[in-house]
Short mmCIF file of C-alpha atoms in Angstrom, two decimals:
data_model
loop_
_atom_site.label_atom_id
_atom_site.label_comp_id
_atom_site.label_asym_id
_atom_site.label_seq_id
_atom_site.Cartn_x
_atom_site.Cartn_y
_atom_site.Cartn_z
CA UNK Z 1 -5.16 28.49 7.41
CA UNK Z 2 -1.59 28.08 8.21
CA UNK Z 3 0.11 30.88 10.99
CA UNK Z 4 3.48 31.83 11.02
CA UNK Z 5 3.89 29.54 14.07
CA UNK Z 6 2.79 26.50 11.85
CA UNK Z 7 5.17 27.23 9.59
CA UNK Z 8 7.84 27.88 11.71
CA UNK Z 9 7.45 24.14 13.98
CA UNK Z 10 6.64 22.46 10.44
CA UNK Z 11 10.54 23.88 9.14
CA UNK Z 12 12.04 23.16 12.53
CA UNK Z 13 10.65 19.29 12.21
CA UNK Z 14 12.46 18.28 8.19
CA UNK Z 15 15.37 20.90 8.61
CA UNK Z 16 18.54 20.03 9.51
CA UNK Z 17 19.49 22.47 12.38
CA UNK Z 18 23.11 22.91 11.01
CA UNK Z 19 22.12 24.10 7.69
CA UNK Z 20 18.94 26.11 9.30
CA UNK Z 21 21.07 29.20 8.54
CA UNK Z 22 20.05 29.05 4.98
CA UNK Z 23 17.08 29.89 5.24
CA UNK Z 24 17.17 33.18 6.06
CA UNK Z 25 14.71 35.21 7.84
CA UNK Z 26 10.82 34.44 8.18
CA UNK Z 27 8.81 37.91 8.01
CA UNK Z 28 5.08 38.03 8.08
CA UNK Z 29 4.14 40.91 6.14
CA UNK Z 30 -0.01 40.74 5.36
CA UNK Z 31 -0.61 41.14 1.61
CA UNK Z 32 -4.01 43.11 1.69
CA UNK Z 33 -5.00 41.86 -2.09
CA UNK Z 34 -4.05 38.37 -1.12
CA UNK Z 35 -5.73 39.01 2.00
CA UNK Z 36 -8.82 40.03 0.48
CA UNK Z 37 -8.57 36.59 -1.59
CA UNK Z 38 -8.26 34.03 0.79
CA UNK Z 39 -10.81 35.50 3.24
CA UNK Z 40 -13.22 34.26 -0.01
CA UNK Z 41 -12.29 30.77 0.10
CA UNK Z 42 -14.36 28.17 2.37
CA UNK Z 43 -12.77 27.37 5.85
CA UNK Z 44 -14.31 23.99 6.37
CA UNK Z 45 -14.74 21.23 3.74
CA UNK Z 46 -16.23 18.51 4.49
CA UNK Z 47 -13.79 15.65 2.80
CA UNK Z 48 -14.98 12.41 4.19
CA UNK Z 49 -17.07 11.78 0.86
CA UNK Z 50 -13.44 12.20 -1.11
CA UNK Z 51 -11.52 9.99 1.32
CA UNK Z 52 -14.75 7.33 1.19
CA UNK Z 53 -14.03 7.53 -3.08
CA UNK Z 54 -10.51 7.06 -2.77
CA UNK Z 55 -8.62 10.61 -2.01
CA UNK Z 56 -5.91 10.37 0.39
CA UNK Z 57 -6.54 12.13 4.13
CA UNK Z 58 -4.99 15.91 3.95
CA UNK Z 59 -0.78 15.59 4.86
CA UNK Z 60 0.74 17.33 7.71
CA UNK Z 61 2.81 21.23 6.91
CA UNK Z 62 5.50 19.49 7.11
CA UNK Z 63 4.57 16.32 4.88
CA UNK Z 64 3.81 18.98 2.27
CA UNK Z 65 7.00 21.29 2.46
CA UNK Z 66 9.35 18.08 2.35
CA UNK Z 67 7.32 16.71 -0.51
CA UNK Z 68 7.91 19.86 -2.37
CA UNK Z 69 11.52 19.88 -1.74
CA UNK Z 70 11.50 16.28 -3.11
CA UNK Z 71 9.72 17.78 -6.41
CA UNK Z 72 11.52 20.99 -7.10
CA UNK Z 73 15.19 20.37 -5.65
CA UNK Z 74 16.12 23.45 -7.82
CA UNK Z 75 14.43 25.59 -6.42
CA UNK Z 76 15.52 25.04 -2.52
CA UNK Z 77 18.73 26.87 -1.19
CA UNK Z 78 21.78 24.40 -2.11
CA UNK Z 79 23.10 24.75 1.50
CA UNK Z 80 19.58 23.47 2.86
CA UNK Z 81 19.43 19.77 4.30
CA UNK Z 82 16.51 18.07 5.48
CA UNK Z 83 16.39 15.24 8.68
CA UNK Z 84 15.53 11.78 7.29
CA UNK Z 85 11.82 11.16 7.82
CA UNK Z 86 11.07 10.16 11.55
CA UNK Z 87 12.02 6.60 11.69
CA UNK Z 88 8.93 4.07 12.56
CA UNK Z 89 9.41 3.13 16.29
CA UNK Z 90 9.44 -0.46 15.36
CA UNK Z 91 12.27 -0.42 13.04
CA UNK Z 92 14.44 -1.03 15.63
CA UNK Z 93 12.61 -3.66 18.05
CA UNK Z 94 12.36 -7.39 17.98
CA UNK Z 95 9.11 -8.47 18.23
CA UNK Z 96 9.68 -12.40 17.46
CA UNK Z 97 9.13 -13.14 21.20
CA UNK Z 98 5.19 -11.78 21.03
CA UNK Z 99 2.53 -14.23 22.07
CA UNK Z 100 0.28 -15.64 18.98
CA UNK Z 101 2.09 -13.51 16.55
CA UNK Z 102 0.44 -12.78 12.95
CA UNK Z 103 2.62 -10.76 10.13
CA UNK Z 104 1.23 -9.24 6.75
CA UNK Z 105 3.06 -7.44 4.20
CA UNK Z 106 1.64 -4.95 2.11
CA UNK Z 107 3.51 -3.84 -0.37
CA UNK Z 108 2.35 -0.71 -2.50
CA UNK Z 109 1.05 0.60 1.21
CA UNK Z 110 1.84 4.20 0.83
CA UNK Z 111 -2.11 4.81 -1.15
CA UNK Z 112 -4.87 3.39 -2.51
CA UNK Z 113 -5.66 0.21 -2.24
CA UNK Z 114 -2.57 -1.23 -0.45
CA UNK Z 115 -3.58 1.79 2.50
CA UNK Z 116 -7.21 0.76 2.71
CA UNK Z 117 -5.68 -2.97 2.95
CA UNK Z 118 -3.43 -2.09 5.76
CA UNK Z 119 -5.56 -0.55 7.70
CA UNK Z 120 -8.45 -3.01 6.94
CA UNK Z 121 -5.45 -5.68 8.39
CA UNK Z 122 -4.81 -3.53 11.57
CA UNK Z 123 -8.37 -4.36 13.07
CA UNK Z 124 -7.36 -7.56 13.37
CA UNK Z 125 -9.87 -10.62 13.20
CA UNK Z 126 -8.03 -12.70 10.29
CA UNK Z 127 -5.10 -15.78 10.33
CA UNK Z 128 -3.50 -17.85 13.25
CA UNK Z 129 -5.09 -21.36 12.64
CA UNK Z 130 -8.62 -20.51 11.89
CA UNK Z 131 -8.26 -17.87 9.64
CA UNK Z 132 -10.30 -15.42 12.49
CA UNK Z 133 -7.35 -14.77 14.37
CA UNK Z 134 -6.93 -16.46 17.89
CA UNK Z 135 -9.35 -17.19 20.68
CA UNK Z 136 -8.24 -14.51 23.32
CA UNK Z 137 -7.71 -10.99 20.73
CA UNK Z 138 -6.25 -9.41 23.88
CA UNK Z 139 -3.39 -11.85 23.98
CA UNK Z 140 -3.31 -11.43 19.88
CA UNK Z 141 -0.23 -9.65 18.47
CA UNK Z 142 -0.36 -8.37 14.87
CA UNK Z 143 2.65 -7.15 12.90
CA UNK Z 144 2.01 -4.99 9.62
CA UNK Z 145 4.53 -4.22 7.52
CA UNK Z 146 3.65 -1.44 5.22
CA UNK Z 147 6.37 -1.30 1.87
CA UNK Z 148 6.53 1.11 -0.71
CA UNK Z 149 8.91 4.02 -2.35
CA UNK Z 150 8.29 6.99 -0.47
CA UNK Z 151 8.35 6.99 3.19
CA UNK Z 152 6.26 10.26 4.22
CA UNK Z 153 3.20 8.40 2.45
CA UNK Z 154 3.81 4.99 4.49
CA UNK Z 155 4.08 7.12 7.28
CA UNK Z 156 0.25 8.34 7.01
CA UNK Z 157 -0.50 4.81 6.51
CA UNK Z 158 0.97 3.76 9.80
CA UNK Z 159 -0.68 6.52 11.69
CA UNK Z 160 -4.17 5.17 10.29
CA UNK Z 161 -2.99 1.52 11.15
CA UNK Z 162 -2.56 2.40 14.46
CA UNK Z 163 -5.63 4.98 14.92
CA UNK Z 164 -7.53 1.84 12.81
CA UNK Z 165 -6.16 -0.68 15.74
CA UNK Z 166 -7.05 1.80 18.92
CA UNK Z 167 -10.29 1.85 18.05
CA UNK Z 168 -11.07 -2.04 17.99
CA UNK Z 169 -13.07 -3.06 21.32
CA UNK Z 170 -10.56 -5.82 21.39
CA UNK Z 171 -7.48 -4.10 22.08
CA UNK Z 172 -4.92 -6.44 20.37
CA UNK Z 173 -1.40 -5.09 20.12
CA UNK Z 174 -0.64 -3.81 16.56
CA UNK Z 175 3.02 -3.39 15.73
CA UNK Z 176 4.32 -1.60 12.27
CA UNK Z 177 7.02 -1.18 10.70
CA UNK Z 178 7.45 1.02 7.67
CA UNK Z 179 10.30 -0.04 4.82
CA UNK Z 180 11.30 1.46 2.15
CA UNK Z 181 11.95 -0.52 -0.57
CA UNK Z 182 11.93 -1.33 -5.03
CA UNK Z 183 10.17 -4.00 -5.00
CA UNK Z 184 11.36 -4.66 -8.55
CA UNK Z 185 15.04 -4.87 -7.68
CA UNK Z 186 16.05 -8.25 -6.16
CA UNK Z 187 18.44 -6.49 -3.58
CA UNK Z 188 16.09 -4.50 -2.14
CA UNK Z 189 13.48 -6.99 -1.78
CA UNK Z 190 16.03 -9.62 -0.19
CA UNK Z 191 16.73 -7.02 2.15
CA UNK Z 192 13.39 -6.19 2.64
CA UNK Z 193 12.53 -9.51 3.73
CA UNK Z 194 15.85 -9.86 6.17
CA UNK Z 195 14.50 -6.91 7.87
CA UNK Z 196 10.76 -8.82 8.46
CA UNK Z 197 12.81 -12.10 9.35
CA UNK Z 198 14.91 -9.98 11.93
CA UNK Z 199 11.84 -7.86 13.41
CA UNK Z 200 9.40 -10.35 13.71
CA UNK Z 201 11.03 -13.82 12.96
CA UNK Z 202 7.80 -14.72 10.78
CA UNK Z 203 5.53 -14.39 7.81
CA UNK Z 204 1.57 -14.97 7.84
CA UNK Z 205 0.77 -13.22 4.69
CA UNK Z 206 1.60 -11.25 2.11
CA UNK Z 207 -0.69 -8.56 -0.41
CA UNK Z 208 1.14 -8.24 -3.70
CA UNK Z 209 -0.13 -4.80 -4.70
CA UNK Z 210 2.19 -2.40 -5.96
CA UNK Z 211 1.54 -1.73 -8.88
CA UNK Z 212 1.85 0.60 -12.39
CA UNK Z 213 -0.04 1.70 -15.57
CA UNK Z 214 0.44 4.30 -18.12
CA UNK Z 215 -1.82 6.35 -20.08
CA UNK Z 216 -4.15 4.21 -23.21
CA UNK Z 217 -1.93 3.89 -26.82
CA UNK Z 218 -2.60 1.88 -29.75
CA UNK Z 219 -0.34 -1.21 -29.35
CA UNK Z 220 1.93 -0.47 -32.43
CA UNK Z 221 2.59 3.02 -30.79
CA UNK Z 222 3.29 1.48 -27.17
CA UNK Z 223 6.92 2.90 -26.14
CA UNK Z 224 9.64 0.20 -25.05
CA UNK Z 225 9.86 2.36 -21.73
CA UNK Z 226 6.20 1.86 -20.83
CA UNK Z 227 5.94 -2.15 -21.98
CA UNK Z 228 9.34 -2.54 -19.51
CA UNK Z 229 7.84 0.02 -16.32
CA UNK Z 230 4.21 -1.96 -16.12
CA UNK Z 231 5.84 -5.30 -16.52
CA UNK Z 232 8.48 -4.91 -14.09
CA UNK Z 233 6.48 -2.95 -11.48
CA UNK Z 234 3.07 -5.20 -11.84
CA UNK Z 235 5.41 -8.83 -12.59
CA UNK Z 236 8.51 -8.89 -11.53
CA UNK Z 237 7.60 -7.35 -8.08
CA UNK Z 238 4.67 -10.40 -7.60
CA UNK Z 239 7.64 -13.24 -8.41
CA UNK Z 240 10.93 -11.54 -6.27
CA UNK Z 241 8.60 -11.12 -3.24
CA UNK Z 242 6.44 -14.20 -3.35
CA UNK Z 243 9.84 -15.92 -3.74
CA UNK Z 244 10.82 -14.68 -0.19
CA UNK Z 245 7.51 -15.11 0.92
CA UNK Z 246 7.91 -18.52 0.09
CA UNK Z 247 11.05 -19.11 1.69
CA UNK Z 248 9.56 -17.24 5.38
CA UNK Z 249 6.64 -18.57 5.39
CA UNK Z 250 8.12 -22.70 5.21
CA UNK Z 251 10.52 -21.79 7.91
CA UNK Z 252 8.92 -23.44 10.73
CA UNK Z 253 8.31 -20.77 13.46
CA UNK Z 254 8.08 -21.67 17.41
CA UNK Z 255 6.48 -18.73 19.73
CA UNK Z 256 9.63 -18.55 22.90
CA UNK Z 257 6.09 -17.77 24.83
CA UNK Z 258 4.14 -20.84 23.07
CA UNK Z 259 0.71 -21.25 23.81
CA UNK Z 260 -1.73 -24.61 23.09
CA UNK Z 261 -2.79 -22.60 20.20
CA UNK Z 262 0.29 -21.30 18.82
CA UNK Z 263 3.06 -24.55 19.11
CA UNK Z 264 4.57 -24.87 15.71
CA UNK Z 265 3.32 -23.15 12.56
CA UNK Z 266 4.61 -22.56 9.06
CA UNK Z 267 2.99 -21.85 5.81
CA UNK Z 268 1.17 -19.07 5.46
CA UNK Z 269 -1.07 -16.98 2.48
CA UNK Z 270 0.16 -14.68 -0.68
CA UNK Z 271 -2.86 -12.57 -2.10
CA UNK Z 272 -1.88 -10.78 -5.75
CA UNK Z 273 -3.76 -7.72 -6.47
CA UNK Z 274 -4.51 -9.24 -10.48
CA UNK Z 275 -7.09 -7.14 -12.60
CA UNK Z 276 -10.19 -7.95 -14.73
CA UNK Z 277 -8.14 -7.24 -17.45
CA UNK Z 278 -6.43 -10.47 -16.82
CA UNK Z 279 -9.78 -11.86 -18.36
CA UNK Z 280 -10.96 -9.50 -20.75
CA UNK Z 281 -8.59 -6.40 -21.82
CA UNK Z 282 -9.42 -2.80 -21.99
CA UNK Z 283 -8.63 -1.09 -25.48
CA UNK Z 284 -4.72 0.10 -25.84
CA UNK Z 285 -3.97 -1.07 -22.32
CA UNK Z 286 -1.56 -3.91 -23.71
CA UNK Z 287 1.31 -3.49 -21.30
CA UNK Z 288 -1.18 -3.60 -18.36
CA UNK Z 289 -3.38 -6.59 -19.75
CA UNK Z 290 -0.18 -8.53 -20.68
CA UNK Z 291 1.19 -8.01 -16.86
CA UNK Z 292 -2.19 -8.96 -15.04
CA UNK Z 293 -2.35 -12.36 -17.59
CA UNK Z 294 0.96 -12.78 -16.30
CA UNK Z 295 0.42 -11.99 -12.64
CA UNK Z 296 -2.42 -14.95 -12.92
CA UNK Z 297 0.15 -17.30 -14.61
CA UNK Z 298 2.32 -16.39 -11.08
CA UNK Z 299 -1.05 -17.38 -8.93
CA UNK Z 300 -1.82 -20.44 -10.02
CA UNK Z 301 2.49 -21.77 -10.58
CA UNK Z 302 2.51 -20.38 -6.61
CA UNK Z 303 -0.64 -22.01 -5.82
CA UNK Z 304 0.65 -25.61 -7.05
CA UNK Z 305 4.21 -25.25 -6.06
CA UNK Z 306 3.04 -24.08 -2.40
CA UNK Z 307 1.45 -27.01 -1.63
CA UNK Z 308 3.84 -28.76 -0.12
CA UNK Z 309 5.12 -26.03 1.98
CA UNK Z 310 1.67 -24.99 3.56
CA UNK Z 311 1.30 -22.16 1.27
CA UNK Z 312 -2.03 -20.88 -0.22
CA UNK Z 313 -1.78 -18.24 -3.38
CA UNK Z 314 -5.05 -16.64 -4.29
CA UNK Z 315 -5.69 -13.46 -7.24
CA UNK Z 316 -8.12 -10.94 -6.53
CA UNK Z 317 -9.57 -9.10 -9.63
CA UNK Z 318 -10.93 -5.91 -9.27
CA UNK Z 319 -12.81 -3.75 -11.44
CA UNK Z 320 -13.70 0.25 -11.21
CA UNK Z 321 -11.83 1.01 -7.75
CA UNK Z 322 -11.75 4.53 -7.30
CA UNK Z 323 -7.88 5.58 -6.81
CA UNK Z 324 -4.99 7.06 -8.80
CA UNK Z 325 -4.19 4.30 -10.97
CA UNK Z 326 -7.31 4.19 -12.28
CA UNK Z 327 -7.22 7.78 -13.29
CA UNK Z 328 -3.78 7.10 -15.29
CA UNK Z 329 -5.47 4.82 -17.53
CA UNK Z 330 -8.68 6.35 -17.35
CA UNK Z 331 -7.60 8.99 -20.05
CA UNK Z 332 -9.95 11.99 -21.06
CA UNK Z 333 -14.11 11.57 -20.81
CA UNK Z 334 -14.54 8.30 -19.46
CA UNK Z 335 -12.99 4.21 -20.03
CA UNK Z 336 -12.44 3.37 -23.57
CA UNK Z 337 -15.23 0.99 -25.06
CA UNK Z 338 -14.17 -2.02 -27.17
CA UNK Z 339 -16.16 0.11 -29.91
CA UNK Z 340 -14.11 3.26 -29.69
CA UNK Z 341 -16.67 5.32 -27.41
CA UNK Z 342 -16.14 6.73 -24.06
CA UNK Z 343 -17.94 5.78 -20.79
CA UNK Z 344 -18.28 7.05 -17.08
CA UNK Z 345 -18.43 3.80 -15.77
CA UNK Z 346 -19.72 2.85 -12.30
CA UNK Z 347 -16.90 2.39 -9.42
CA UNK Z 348 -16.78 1.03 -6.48
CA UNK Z 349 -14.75 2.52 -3.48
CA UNK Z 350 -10.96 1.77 -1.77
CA UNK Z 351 -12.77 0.28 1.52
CA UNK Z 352 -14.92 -1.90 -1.14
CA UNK Z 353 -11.67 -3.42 -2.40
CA UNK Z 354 -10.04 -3.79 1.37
CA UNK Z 355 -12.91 -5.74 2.36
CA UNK Z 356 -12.46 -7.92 -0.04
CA UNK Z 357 -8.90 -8.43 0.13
CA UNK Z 358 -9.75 -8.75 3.96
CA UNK Z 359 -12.40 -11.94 3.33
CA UNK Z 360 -9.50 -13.77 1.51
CA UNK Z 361 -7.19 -13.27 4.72
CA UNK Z 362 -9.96 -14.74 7.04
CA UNK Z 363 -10.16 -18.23 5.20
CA UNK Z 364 -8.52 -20.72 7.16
CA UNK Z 365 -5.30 -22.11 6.00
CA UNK Z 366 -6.98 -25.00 4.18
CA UNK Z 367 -9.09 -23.02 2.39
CA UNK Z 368 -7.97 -20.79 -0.60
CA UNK Z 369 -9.80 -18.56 -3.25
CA UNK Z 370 -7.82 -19.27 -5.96
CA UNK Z 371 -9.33 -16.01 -8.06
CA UNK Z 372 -11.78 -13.93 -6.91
CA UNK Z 373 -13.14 -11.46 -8.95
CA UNK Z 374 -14.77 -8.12 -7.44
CA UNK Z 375 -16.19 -5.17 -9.27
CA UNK Z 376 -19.12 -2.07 -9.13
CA UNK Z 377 -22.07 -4.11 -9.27
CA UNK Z 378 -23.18 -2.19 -12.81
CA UNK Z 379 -19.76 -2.22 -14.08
CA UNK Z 380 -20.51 -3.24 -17.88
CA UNK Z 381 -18.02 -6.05 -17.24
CA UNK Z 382 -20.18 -9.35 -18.35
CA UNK Z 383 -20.89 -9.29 -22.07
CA UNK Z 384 -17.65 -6.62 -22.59
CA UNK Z 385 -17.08 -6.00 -26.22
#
C-alpha cells in the first residue's frame, strides 16, 4: 500500500522544487467503493520465484511516477520539471590509482541478462592474471560499468551490484558507474569509452549484450524498419564497442600503487551475447538470425585480429532464457516449430545465463572459449527441424 506520506517524499525526490507549484494540492479523500476493492487484494506476494524466472525486483514510488512521466508526457502539467536521476557517486571519481584494479563493461545492464551479469561480476572471483581474480580479494578493486538507455533501470542494477558485493565474505571494494549511452551511435560509444578511460584508466572486459528483436513475420513481409532496428542494435553495437574495447584494453596500464602481481598489464577479454539462432534459425526470425550469424562473424574476425594485442573474443549462445526479449519473439501459444506448430518449450533462468557468462570471465587470459553454447537441458535444440 502506498500512504499519502509515500507519495508525498516519492514527488519531492524527481520534482523540480521551482516548478513544484504545478502540482497543485495533494488531498486524501478515502473512496469507500475503491476502499472496499483494494482491501480484497493480497498484501504479501511472495515474488522471489518471478525474479528467479527472470522478472525484474519491484521499482521504488518514485522509479514508477518518473517512468510514467517518461511514457505519457501529455498527460503531466506542462509547467512540471523533473531533477535528473540521482547521479551514480562514481561518475565523478578517479579510481585509476586503486590497487589490482579489474574493469567490466556491461552493456544492455539495465535488465535481463546484462543485470544478472552485472551482478554475477560484482562478487568478484574472475580476471587479474589468473582469471580468479588476485591472491589477497581484500586488496582486490573491481570497477563495473553498467551501460544502457534508461538510467532509472541501471540504477536498480547498481543497487544490486553493490548489495551483490556487501554480501561476499571477501569484502573487495566494488566501484560502479552507471552511463547512459546508444550503443549503436559511434559518438556516444566513443564517449562512452572516454568516460571508462577517465574513471578508471583501464579495461579488463567487456559483455556485448544489448540487444533487440521484434515480433515473428514471414521474411517477404519483414518491414525495412525492423531488418535496420535488430541489425543495428544486435551488430553494429558488438563492432563500435569492441572497437574501443580494443583500443583500451592494448593500452598498456601501470597500477601508481603497483604490486608484484599487478606490474604491467594490457589485453584483456570481449564476451558477445550471440544466440543459437546463429546455428540453426527459428521460423520468421530473419532479422534476428541474420544479426546473431553476423555477431559470430564479429567473434571469430576479433578473436584473430586480437591476438597480437592480448585480446581474447569468445560468443556465448544461449537458448530459452527466461526474460523480455524472449517474450517479443515468443509470439502467441508457445516458439514457432520448423513445421508450423507451437511449443512451450523448456527455459532456463537469468542467473543460469550469468553463470555462464561468469565461467567465461574466470578463464585465464590464455585461455578462451571461442563459442560456448548454453541452453534448458530439454530444449528441443539438437535434431531442430
Amino acid at each position: 500500500a502506498v500512504s499519502l506520506a509515500d507519495l508525498q517524499q516519492a514527488l519531492s525526490q524527481i520534482v523540480d522544487t521551482a516548478s513544484s507549484s504545478a502540482l497543485g494540492f495533494i488531498t486524501y479523500n478515502i473512496d469507500k467503493k475503491l476502499s472496499n476493492i483494494v482491501q480484497s487484494f493480497p498484501t504479501s506476494i511472495d515474488s522471489s520465484r518471478a525474479i528467479a524466472l527472470g522478472a525484474p525486483p519491484t521499482p521504488g514510488l518514485a522509479t514508477i511516477i518518473r517512468q510514467y512521466c517518461t511514457d505519457f508526457p501529455n498527460a503531466i502539467h506542462p509547467q512540471l520539471k523533473l531533477v535528473d536521476s540521482p547521479a551514480s557517486t562514481t561518475e565523478t571519481e578517479n579510481y585509476k590509482d586503486a590497487p589490482n584494479l579489474i574493469v567490466a563493461i556491461v552493456t544492455g545492464a539495465g535488465s535481463g541478462i546484462g543485470r544478472a551479469t552485472a551482478i554475477k561480476f560484482s562478487t568478484g572471483g574472475w580476471g587479474g592474471p589468473t582469471g580468479k581474480g588476485f591472491a589477497q580479494p581484500q586488496n582486490t578493486t573491481y570497477g563495473i560499468v553498467l551501460v544502457g538507455r534508461r538510467l532509472d533501470p541501471l540504477y536498480e542494477t547498481q543497487q544490486l551490484c553493490i548489495e551483490a558485493a556487501a554480501s561476499q565474505k571477501d569484502h573487495m571494494k566494488l566501484h560502479t558507474l552507471v552511463i547512459s549511452a546508444d550503443v549503436t551511435c559511434e559518438k556516444s560509444v566513443s564517449e562512452l569509452f572516454t568516460k571508462v578511460k577517465t574513471t578508471f584508466g583501464r579495461l579488463d572486459l567487456l559483455f556485448n549484450n544489448a540487444g533487440a528483436n521484434v515480433p515473428p513475420a514471414p521474411f517477404q513481409n519483414v518491414p525495412m524498419q525492423d531488418y535496420h532496428k535488430v541489425m543495428n542494435a544486435n551488430v553494429t553495437s558488438t563492432f563500435l564497442c569492441s572497437q574501443q574495447a580494443i583500443k583500451l584494453m592494448s593500452s598498456p596500464y601501470v597500477s601508481p600503487s603497483s604490486t608484484t602481481e599487478d606490474e604491467v598489464r594490457k589485453g584483456g577479454r570481449i564476451i558477445n551475447n550471440g544466440s543459437i539462432s546463429s546455428d540453426s534459425p527459428r521460423p520468421g526470425a530473419s532479422p534476428y538470425t541474420i544479426s546473431k550469424h553476423a555477431v559470430l562473424g564479429l567473434t571469430k574476425s576479433i578473436a584473430l585480429d586480437g591476438r597480437d594485442c592480448d585480446i581474447a573474443c569468445g560468443q556465448i549462445d544461449l537458448g530459452n532464457v527466461s526474460s523480455a526479449l524472449q517474450q517479443t519473439a515468443l509470439g502467441n501459444g508457445g516458439q514457432l516449430q520448423a513445421n508450423g506448430s507451437r511449443m512451450l518449450e523448456p527455459n532456463m533462468t537469468l542467473d543460469d545465463a550469468a553463470t555462464s557468462v561468469f565461467a567465461m570471465a574466470c578463464l585465464p587470459p590464455g585461455a578462451n572459449v571461442l563459442r560456448m553454447t548454453m541452453m534448458a537441458t530439454k530444449m528441443p535444440f539438437v535434431g531442430r527441424g
